[in-house]
Coordinates of C-alpha atoms in Angstrom, one line a residue:
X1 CA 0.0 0.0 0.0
X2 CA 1.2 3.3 -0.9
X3 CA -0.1 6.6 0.2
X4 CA 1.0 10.0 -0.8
X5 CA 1.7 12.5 1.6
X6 CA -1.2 14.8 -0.6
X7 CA -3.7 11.7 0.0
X8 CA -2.7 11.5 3.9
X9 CA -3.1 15.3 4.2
X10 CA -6.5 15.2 2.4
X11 CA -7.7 13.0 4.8
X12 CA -6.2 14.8 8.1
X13 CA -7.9 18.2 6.5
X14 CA -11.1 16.7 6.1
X15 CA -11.2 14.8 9.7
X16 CA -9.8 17.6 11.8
X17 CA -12.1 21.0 9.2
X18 CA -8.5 22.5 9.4
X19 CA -8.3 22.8 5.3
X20 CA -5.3 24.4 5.1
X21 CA -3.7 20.8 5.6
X22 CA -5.1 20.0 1.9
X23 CA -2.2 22.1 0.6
X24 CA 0.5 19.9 2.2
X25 CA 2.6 22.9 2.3
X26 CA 7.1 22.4 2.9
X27 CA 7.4 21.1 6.2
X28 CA 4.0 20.0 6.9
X29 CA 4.8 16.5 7.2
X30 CA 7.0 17.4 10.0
X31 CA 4.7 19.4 11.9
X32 CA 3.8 18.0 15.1
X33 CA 0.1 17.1 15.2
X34 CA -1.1 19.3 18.1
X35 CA 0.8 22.3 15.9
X36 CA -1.6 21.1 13.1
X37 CA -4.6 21.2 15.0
X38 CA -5.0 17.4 14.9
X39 CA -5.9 15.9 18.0
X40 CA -6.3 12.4 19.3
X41 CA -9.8 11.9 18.7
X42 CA -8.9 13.1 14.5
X43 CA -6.0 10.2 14.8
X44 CA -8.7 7.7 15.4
X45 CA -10.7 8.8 13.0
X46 CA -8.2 8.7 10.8
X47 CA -7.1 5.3 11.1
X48 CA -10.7 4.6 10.8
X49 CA -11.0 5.8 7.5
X50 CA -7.4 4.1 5.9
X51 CA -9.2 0.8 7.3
X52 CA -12.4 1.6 5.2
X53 CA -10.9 3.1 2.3
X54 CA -7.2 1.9 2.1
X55 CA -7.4 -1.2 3.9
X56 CA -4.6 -0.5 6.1
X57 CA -5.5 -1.2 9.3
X58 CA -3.0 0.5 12.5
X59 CA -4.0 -0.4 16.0
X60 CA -5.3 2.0 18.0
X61 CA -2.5 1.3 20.7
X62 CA 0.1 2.5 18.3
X63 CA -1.7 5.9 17.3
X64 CA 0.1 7.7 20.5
X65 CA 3.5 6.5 19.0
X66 CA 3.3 9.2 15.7
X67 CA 4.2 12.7 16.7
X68 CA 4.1 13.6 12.8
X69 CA 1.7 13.2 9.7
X70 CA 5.3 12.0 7.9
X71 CA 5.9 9.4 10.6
X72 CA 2.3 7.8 10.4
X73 CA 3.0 8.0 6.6
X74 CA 6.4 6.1 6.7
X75 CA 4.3 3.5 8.8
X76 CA 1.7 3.2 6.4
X77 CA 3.8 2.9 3.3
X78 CA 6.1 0.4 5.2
X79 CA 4.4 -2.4 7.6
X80 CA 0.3 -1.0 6.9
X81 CA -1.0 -4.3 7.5
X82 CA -3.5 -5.0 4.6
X83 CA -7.2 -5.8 5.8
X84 CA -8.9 -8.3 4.0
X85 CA -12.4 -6.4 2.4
X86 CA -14.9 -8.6 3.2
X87 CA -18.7 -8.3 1.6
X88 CA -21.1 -7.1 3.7
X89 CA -24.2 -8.7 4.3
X90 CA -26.1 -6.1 6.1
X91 CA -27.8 -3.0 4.1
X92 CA -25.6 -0.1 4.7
X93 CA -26.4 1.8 8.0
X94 CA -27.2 5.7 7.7
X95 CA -25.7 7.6 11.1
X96 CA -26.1 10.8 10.9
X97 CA -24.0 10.7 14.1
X98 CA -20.1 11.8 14.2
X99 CA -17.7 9.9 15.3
X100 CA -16.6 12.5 18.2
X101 CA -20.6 12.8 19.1
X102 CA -20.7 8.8 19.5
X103 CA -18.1 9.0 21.5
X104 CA -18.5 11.6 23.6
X105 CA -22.1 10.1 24.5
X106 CA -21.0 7.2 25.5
X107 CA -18.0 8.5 27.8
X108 CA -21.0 11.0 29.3
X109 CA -21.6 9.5 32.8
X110 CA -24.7 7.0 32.7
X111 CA -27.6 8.1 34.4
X112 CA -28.9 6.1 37.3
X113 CA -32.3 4.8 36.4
X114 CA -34.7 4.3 39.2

């Protein structure tokens, strides 16, 4: 699997609304994250989507290892582990939940029911 740093960026820009990414300007790619506006939550999200639509699957446990967008690239051009696709059998589902608003619902303390 091979990514370009324009393709990575794209995605980054689009997870984390900060657009500017999508120019993937000199030295970008060496910007930390939290000096790109990309936080933890965006990270997820972002191996999310190169699972769905790249098939390169990073675990979550290795996310807080990448302090740059050029260090999660290196890892996903050199050991991405490739997911198998597999057909779904289910209809797709329409959320018209994010998911940060997923999340941060089901972090929210549980109310005690009585």
């Amino acid at each position: 699997m091979i990514l370009t740093p324009t393709e990575l960026m794209e995605i980054l820009a689009d997870l984390s609304g900060n657009f500017a990414l999508e120019r993937a300007e000199a030295g970008m790619l060496e910007a930390g994250f939290g000096d790109l506006g990309i936080d933890s939550l965006t990270l997820v999200e972002t191996a999310i989507r190169l699972e769905r639509d790249h098939t390169v699957r990073i675990p979550d446990d290795e996310l807080p290892e990448f302090r740059t967008p050029a260090e999660l690239l290196e890892r996903i051009n050199t050991t991405g582990t490739p997911t198998p696709m597999r057909p779904s059998t289910d209809p797709p589902a329409i959320v018209d939940k994010s998911l940060s608003t997923m999340v941060k619902a089901w972090v929210r303390p549980r109310e005690r029911r009585t």
